[in-house]
């Protein structure tokens, strides 16, 4: 089957509009712009090389984005000191990547560009001056709504560093802003930084996995 594609309604199929030739009744078209409407016509060819008449024109609008929203931020340049024993926003102030510019290194928030299911992974290295201390992370939407909370992590005896994490999937609506907070069991404490994205252990990554 030949699949012809055009951005112009009423187009006449030609070699320039040929998108794909397949041997089944199902096709996946890639690299389309979700902001555009495309028009499609098809025709079949039998084993003897005879073509069918052209199908009526139909229209499609891509459901998934060709450049899916995804960002990975980390704590860079210096440690973040926390002096209050309360939920405190982690300042992920450097980026490894941000495919659609949805993360802010000044507000430390990721704003969902589309409604859908997002995979979230948060990590922090929380350093204490003594052993036995712990820390916990939570993912916050809007001003103060916790939508995911990770387990309490006790610091390693040899390094006195706790490594709290969150690994989850959350449903977000377009425009929702999310950020990560930490609750330390003692203060003062430091959120450790990395000199680059490879060495960083305080990391926040998020990506769209399914768009509604």
PDB file of C-alpha atoms in Angstrom:
ATOM      1  CA  UNK A   1       0.000   0.000   0.000  1.00  0.00           C
ATOM      2  CA  UNK A   2       1.195   3.511  -0.852  1.00  0.00           C
ATOM      3  CA  UNK A   3       0.642   6.263   1.692  1.00  0.00           C
ATOM      4  CA  UNK A   4       0.665   9.837   0.407  1.00  0.00           C
ATOM      5  CA  UNK A   5       0.774  12.809   2.765  1.00  0.00           C
ATOM      6  CA  UNK A   6       0.332  16.545   2.276  1.00  0.00           C
ATOM      7  CA  UNK A   7      -0.380  19.685   4.280  1.00  0.00           C
ATOM      8  CA  UNK A   8      -2.696  20.855   1.481  1.00  0.00           C
ATOM      9  CA  UNK A   9      -6.305  19.734   1.382  1.00  0.00           C
ATOM     10  CA  UNK A  10      -7.426  18.375  -1.993  1.00  0.00           C
ATOM     11  CA  UNK A  11      -3.874  17.484  -3.067  1.00  0.00           C
ATOM     12  CA  UNK A  12      -3.103  15.190  -5.986  1.00  0.00           C
ATOM     13  CA  UNK A  13      -0.813  12.271  -5.059  1.00  0.00           C
ATOM     14  CA  UNK A  14       2.577  12.299  -6.764  1.00  0.00           C
ATOM     15  CA  UNK A  15       6.149  11.188  -6.165  1.00  0.00           C
ATOM     16  CA  UNK A  16       6.664  14.261  -3.967  1.00  0.00           C
ATOM     17  CA  UNK A  17       3.819  13.306  -1.605  1.00  0.00           C
ATOM     18  CA  UNK A  18       4.762   9.635  -1.256  1.00  0.00           C
ATOM     19  CA  UNK A  19       5.389   9.088   2.461  1.00  0.00           C
ATOM     20  CA  UNK A  20       5.705   5.331   2.782  1.00  0.00           C
ATOM     21  CA  UNK A  21       5.107   1.992   1.051  1.00  0.00           C
ATOM     22  CA  UNK A  22       3.999  -0.823   3.347  1.00  0.00           C
ATOM     23  CA  UNK A  23       2.926  -4.452   3.081  1.00  0.00           C
ATOM     24  CA  UNK A  24       0.288  -4.349   5.833  1.00  0.00           C
ATOM     25  CA  UNK A  25      -2.792  -2.372   6.818  1.00  0.00           C
ATOM     26  CA  UNK A  26      -0.991  -0.491   9.620  1.00  0.00           C
ATOM     27  CA  UNK A  27       1.587   2.285   9.378  1.00  0.00           C
ATOM     28  CA  UNK A  28       3.445   4.548  11.811  1.00  0.00           C
ATOM     29  CA  UNK A  29       4.400   7.982  10.515  1.00  0.00           C
ATOM     30  CA  UNK A  30       7.267   9.775  12.221  1.00  0.00           C
ATOM     31  CA  UNK A  31       8.608  13.319  12.363  1.00  0.00           C
ATOM     32  CA  UNK A  32       5.246  15.074  12.008  1.00  0.00           C
ATOM     33  CA  UNK A  33       4.482  18.430  13.605  1.00  0.00           C
ATOM     34  CA  UNK A  34       1.710  18.213  16.263  1.00  0.00           C
ATOM     35  CA  UNK A  35       0.686  21.791  15.489  1.00  0.00           C
ATOM     36  CA  UNK A  36      -0.314  20.877  11.926  1.00  0.00           C
ATOM     37  CA  UNK A  37      -3.074  18.939  10.185  1.00  0.00           C
ATOM     38  CA  UNK A  38      -2.035  16.519   7.465  1.00  0.00           C
ATOM     39  CA  UNK A  39      -4.093  15.055   4.626  1.00  0.00           C
ATOM     40  CA  UNK A  40      -3.734  11.427   3.567  1.00  0.00           C
ATOM     41  CA  UNK A  41      -4.641   9.337   0.516  1.00  0.00           C
ATOM     42  CA  UNK A  42      -3.741   5.721  -0.142  1.00  0.00           C
ATOM     43  CA  UNK A  43      -3.912   3.107  -2.853  1.00  0.00           C
ATOM     44  CA  UNK A  44      -3.218  -0.619  -3.013  1.00  0.00           C
ATOM     45  CA  UNK A  45      -1.219  -2.660  -5.511  1.00  0.00           C
ATOM     46  CA  UNK A  46      -1.865  -6.366  -6.090  1.00  0.00           C
ATOM     47  CA  UNK A  47       0.704  -9.079  -6.789  1.00  0.00           C
ATOM     48  CA  UNK A  48       0.465  -8.422 -10.524  1.00  0.00           C
ATOM     49  CA  UNK A  49       1.249  -4.710 -10.152  1.00  0.00           C
ATOM     50  CA  UNK A  50      -2.277  -3.431 -10.647  1.00  0.00           C
ATOM     51  CA  UNK A  51      -3.235  -0.353  -8.596  1.00  0.00           C
ATOM     52  CA  UNK A  52      -6.559   0.333  -6.923  1.00  0.00           C
ATOM     53  CA  UNK A  53      -8.336   3.654  -7.216  1.00  0.00           C
ATOM     54  CA  UNK A  54      -7.228   6.343  -4.784  1.00  0.00           C
ATOM     55  CA  UNK A  55      -8.875   6.370  -1.378  1.00  0.00           C
ATOM     56  CA  UNK A  56     -10.940   9.387  -0.350  1.00  0.00           C
ATOM     57  CA  UNK A  57      -8.901  12.027   1.441  1.00  0.00           C
ATOM     58  CA  UNK A  58      -8.724  11.821   5.225  1.00  0.00           C
ATOM     59  CA  UNK A  59      -7.041  14.088   7.738  1.00  0.00           C
ATOM     60  CA  UNK A  60      -4.801  13.347  10.721  1.00  0.00           C
ATOM     61  CA  UNK A  61      -3.299  15.363  13.562  1.00  0.00           C
ATOM     62  CA  UNK A  62      -0.248  13.859  15.301  1.00  0.00           C
ATOM     63  CA  UNK A  63      -0.955  12.772  18.865  1.00  0.00           C
ATOM     64  CA  UNK A  64       2.628  12.601  20.119  1.00  0.00           C
ATOM     65  CA  UNK A  65       5.285  15.272  20.026  1.00  0.00           C
ATOM     66  CA  UNK A  66       8.336  14.676  17.801  1.00  0.00           C
ATOM     67  CA  UNK A  67      10.530  16.259  20.474  1.00  0.00           C
ATOM     68  CA  UNK A  68       9.107  14.860  23.684  1.00  0.00           C
ATOM     69  CA  UNK A  69       9.443  17.098  26.759  1.00  0.00           C
ATOM     70  CA  UNK A  70      12.379  15.890  28.856  1.00  0.00           C
ATOM     71  CA  UNK A  71      14.770  17.604  31.241  1.00  0.00           C
ATOM     72  CA  UNK A  72      17.599  16.646  33.582  1.00  0.00           C
ATOM     73  CA  UNK A  73      18.803  19.182  36.143  1.00  0.00           C
ATOM     74  CA  UNK A  74      21.377  18.845  38.905  1.00  0.00           C
ATOM     75  CA  UNK A  75      22.996  20.734  41.751  1.00  0.00           C
ATOM     76  CA  UNK A  76      26.118  22.350  40.347  1.00  0.00           C
ATOM     77  CA  UNK A  77      28.761  24.963  41.252  1.00  0.00           C
ATOM     78  CA  UNK A  78      28.383  24.734  45.067  1.00  0.00           C
ATOM     79  CA  UNK A  79      26.649  22.889  47.907  1.00  0.00           C
ATOM     80  CA  UNK A  80      23.244  24.119  49.077  1.00  0.00           C
ATOM     81  CA  UNK A  81      23.177  24.717  52.837  1.00  0.00           C
ATOM     82  CA  UNK A  82      19.902  24.056  54.667  1.00  0.00           C
ATOM     83  CA  UNK A  83      19.510  25.618  58.111  1.00  0.00           C
ATOM     84  CA  UNK A  84      15.825  24.920  58.830  1.00  0.00           C
ATOM     85  CA  UNK A  85      14.394  21.538  59.784  1.00  0.00           C
ATOM     86  CA  UNK A  86      11.461  21.791  57.378  1.00  0.00           C
ATOM     87  CA  UNK A  87      10.497  20.960  53.811  1.00  0.00           C
ATOM     88  CA  UNK A  88      12.963  22.958  51.694  1.00  0.00           C
ATOM     89  CA  UNK A  89      13.138  23.300  47.908  1.00  0.00           C
ATOM     90  CA  UNK A  90      16.234  21.733  46.371  1.00  0.00           C
ATOM     91  CA  UNK A  91      17.966  24.208  44.094  1.00  0.00           C
ATOM     92  CA  UNK A  92      18.858  22.163  41.022  1.00  0.00           C
ATOM     93  CA  UNK A  93      20.717  25.076  39.420  1.00  0.00           C
ATOM     94  CA  UNK A  94      22.359  23.489  36.358  1.00  0.00           C
ATOM     95  CA  UNK A  95      21.058  21.488  33.405  1.00  0.00           C
ATOM     96  CA  UNK A  96      22.321  18.437  31.604  1.00  0.00           C
ATOM     97  CA  UNK A  97      19.585  18.805  28.969  1.00  0.00           C
ATOM     98  CA  UNK A  98      16.186  20.457  28.588  1.00  0.00           C
ATOM     99  CA  UNK A  99      14.711  19.515  25.228  1.00  0.00           C
ATOM    100  CA  UNK A 100      11.865  22.030  25.187  1.00  0.00           C
ATOM    101  CA  UNK A 101      13.034  24.599  27.760  1.00  0.00           C
ATOM    102  CA  UNK A 102      10.475  23.551  30.372  1.00  0.00           C
ATOM    103  CA  UNK A 103      12.792  23.633  33.414  1.00  0.00           C
ATOM    104  CA  UNK A 104      13.915  26.826  35.139  1.00  0.00           C
ATOM    105  CA  UNK A 105      17.281  27.009  36.933  1.00  0.00           C
ATOM    106  CA  UNK A 106      16.077  30.128  38.756  1.00  0.00           C
ATOM    107  CA  UNK A 107      12.743  28.826  40.140  1.00  0.00           C
ATOM    108  CA  UNK A 108      13.854  25.141  40.151  1.00  0.00           C
ATOM    109  CA  UNK A 109      10.528  24.139  38.618  1.00  0.00           C
ATOM    110  CA  UNK A 110       9.515  22.046  35.611  1.00  0.00           C
ATOM    111  CA  UNK A 111       6.354  23.261  33.866  1.00  0.00           C
ATOM    112  CA  UNK A 112       4.445  20.622  31.906  1.00  0.00           C
ATOM    113  CA  UNK A 113       3.870  21.830  28.319  1.00  0.00           C
ATOM    114  CA  UNK A 114       1.203  19.202  27.600  1.00  0.00           C
ATOM    115  CA  UNK A 115      -1.191  17.028  29.586  1.00  0.00           C
ATOM    116  CA  UNK A 116      -0.002  13.479  30.096  1.00  0.00           C
ATOM    117  CA  UNK A 117       1.902  10.917  32.137  1.00  0.00           C
ATOM    118  CA  UNK A 118       5.425  11.922  33.185  1.00  0.00           C
ATOM    119  CA  UNK A 119       8.228   9.725  34.512  1.00  0.00           C
ATOM    120  CA  UNK A 120      10.063  11.433  37.389  1.00  0.00           C
ATOM    121  CA  UNK A 121      13.359  10.526  39.039  1.00  0.00           C
ATOM    122  CA  UNK A 122      14.766  12.610  41.919  1.00  0.00           C
ATOM    123  CA  UNK A 123      17.968  12.063  43.855  1.00  0.00           C
ATOM    124  CA  UNK A 124      19.850  14.041  46.496  1.00  0.00           C
ATOM    125  CA  UNK A 125      23.047  13.658  48.494  1.00  0.00           C
ATOM    126  CA  UNK A 126      22.434  15.104  51.976  1.00  0.00           C
ATOM    127  CA  UNK A 127      25.573  15.487  54.090  1.00  0.00           C
ATOM    128  CA  UNK A 128      25.543  15.514  57.905  1.00  0.00           C
ATOM    129  CA  UNK A 129      28.200  16.015  60.574  1.00  0.00           C
ATOM    130  CA  UNK A 130      27.197  12.870  62.426  1.00  0.00           C
ATOM    131  CA  UNK A 131      25.926   9.373  61.744  1.00  0.00           C
ATOM    132  CA  UNK A 132      22.333   8.154  62.021  1.00  0.00           C
ATOM    133  CA  UNK A 133      20.686  11.161  60.378  1.00  0.00           C
ATOM    134  CA  UNK A 134      18.210  10.787  57.519  1.00  0.00           C
ATOM    135  CA  UNK A 135      16.419  12.715  54.774  1.00  0.00           C
ATOM    136  CA  UNK A 136      13.294  12.382  52.646  1.00  0.00           C
ATOM    137  CA  UNK A 137      12.197  13.856  49.305  1.00  0.00           C
ATOM    138  CA  UNK A 138       8.807  14.887  48.010  1.00  0.00           C
ATOM    139  CA  UNK A 139       7.544  16.108  44.640  1.00  0.00           C
ATOM    140  CA  UNK A 140       5.373  19.209  44.888  1.00  0.00           C
ATOM    141  CA  UNK A 141       2.842  20.584  42.370  1.00  0.00           C
ATOM    142  CA  UNK A 142       1.743  24.194  42.370  1.00  0.00           C
ATOM    143  CA  UNK A 143       2.521  26.010  45.603  1.00  0.00           C
ATOM    144  CA  UNK A 144       2.444  23.222  48.165  1.00  0.00           C
ATOM    145  CA  UNK A 145       0.596  20.086  47.004  1.00  0.00           C
ATOM    146  CA  UNK A 146       2.740  16.976  47.517  1.00  0.00           C
ATOM    147  CA  UNK A 147       2.008  14.454  44.761  1.00  0.00           C
ATOM    148  CA  UNK A 148       4.765  11.927  45.538  1.00  0.00           C
ATOM    149  CA  UNK A 149       6.927  11.213  48.575  1.00  0.00           C
ATOM    150  CA  UNK A 150       9.993   9.019  48.678  1.00  0.00           C
ATOM    151  CA  UNK A 151      11.137   6.732  51.509  1.00  0.00           C
ATOM    152  CA  UNK A 152      13.230   7.998  54.414  1.00  0.00           C
ATOM    153  CA  UNK A 153      16.932   7.444  53.721  1.00  0.00           C
ATOM    154  CA  UNK A 154      19.423   7.003  56.571  1.00  0.00           C
ATOM    155  CA  UNK A 155      22.942   8.332  56.063  1.00  0.00           C
ATOM    156  CA  UNK A 156      25.808   5.952  55.414  1.00  0.00           C
ATOM    157  CA  UNK A 157      27.918   5.348  58.528  1.00  0.00           C
ATOM    158  CA  UNK A 158      31.240   5.891  56.777  1.00  0.00           C
ATOM    159  CA  UNK A 159      30.330   9.009  54.782  1.00  0.00           C
ATOM    160  CA  UNK A 160      27.517  10.488  56.920  1.00  0.00           C
ATOM    161  CA  UNK A 161      25.603  11.141  53.677  1.00  0.00           C
ATOM    162  CA  UNK A 162      21.950  10.199  53.091  1.00  0.00           C
ATOM    163  CA  UNK A 163      20.696   9.479  49.573  1.00  0.00           C
ATOM    164  CA  UNK A 164      16.907   9.977  49.440  1.00  0.00           C
ATOM    165  CA  UNK A 165      15.169   9.250  46.120  1.00  0.00           C
ATOM    166  CA  UNK A 166      11.852   9.352  44.290  1.00  0.00           C
ATOM    167  CA  UNK A 167      11.147   7.232  41.217  1.00  0.00           C
ATOM    168  CA  UNK A 168       7.553   7.449  40.084  1.00  0.00           C
ATOM    169  CA  UNK A 169       5.114   8.356  37.303  1.00  0.00           C
ATOM    170  CA  UNK A 170       2.667  11.246  37.750  1.00  0.00           C
ATOM    171  CA  UNK A 171      -0.192  12.680  35.720  1.00  0.00           C
ATOM    172  CA  UNK A 172       0.253  16.378  34.967  1.00  0.00           C
ATOM    173  CA  UNK A 173      -1.989  18.891  33.238  1.00  0.00           C
ATOM    174  CA  UNK A 174      -0.510  21.405  30.808  1.00  0.00           C
ATOM    175  CA  UNK A 175       0.733  24.349  32.871  1.00  0.00           C
ATOM    176  CA  UNK A 176       1.348  22.370  36.058  1.00  0.00           C
ATOM    177  CA  UNK A 177       4.666  23.310  37.700  1.00  0.00           C
ATOM    178  CA  UNK A 178       6.491  20.742  39.846  1.00  0.00           C
ATOM    179  CA  UNK A 179       9.586  20.921  42.024  1.00  0.00           C
ATOM    180  CA  UNK A 180      11.446  18.818  44.606  1.00  0.00           C
ATOM    181  CA  UNK A 181      11.747  19.394  48.338  1.00  0.00           C
ATOM    182  CA  UNK A 182      13.851  17.709  51.021  1.00  0.00           C
ATOM    183  CA  UNK A 183      13.178  17.226  54.733  1.00  0.00           C
ATOM    184  CA  UNK A 184      16.385  16.741  56.772  1.00  0.00           C
ATOM    185  CA  UNK A 185      16.355  15.089  60.180  1.00  0.00           C
ATOM    186  CA  UNK A 186      18.925  17.591  61.486  1.00  0.00           C
ATOM    187  CA  UNK A 187      20.373  20.970  60.581  1.00  0.00           C
ATOM    188  CA  UNK A 188      22.552  22.501  59.403  1.00  0.00           C
ATOM    189  CA  UNK A 189      23.142  20.181  56.489  1.00  0.00           C
ATOM    190  CA  UNK A 190      24.416  20.466  52.924  1.00  0.00           C
ATOM    191  CA  UNK A 191      22.931  19.278  49.637  1.00  0.00           C
ATOM    192  CA  UNK A 192      26.049  18.161  47.795  1.00  0.00           C
ATOM    193  CA  UNK A 193      26.848  19.383  44.288  1.00  0.00           C
ATOM    194  CA  UNK A 194      28.725  17.863  41.372  1.00  0.00           C
ATOM    195  CA  UNK A 195      31.259  19.601  39.167  1.00  0.00           C
ATOM    196  CA  UNK A 196      29.386  18.432  36.060  1.00  0.00           C
ATOM    197  CA  UNK A 197      26.344  16.416  35.022  1.00  0.00           C
ATOM    198  CA  UNK A 198      28.305  13.150  35.059  1.00  0.00           C
ATOM    199  CA  UNK A 199      29.594  13.547  38.631  1.00  0.00           C
ATOM    200  CA  UNK A 200      26.422  15.043  40.121  1.00  0.00           C
ATOM    201  CA  UNK A 201      24.483  12.919  42.634  1.00  0.00           C
ATOM    202  CA  UNK A 202      21.777  15.512  43.358  1.00  0.00           C
ATOM    203  CA  UNK A 203      19.690  15.145  40.209  1.00  0.00           C
ATOM    204  CA  UNK A 204      16.118  15.793  39.027  1.00  0.00           C
ATOM    205  CA  UNK A 205      14.967  14.252  35.750  1.00  0.00           C
ATOM    206  CA  UNK A 206      11.506  14.227  34.174  1.00  0.00           C
ATOM    207  CA  UNK A 207      10.124  13.198  30.793  1.00  0.00           C
ATOM    208  CA  UNK A 208       6.768  12.760  29.090  1.00  0.00           C
ATOM    209  CA  UNK A 209       5.963   9.110  28.436  1.00  0.00           C
ATOM    210  CA  UNK A 210       2.338   9.371  27.277  1.00  0.00           C
ATOM    211  CA  UNK A 211       0.338  12.371  26.115  1.00  0.00           C
ATOM    212  CA  UNK A 212      -3.415  12.544  26.774  1.00  0.00           C
TER     213      UNK A 212
END
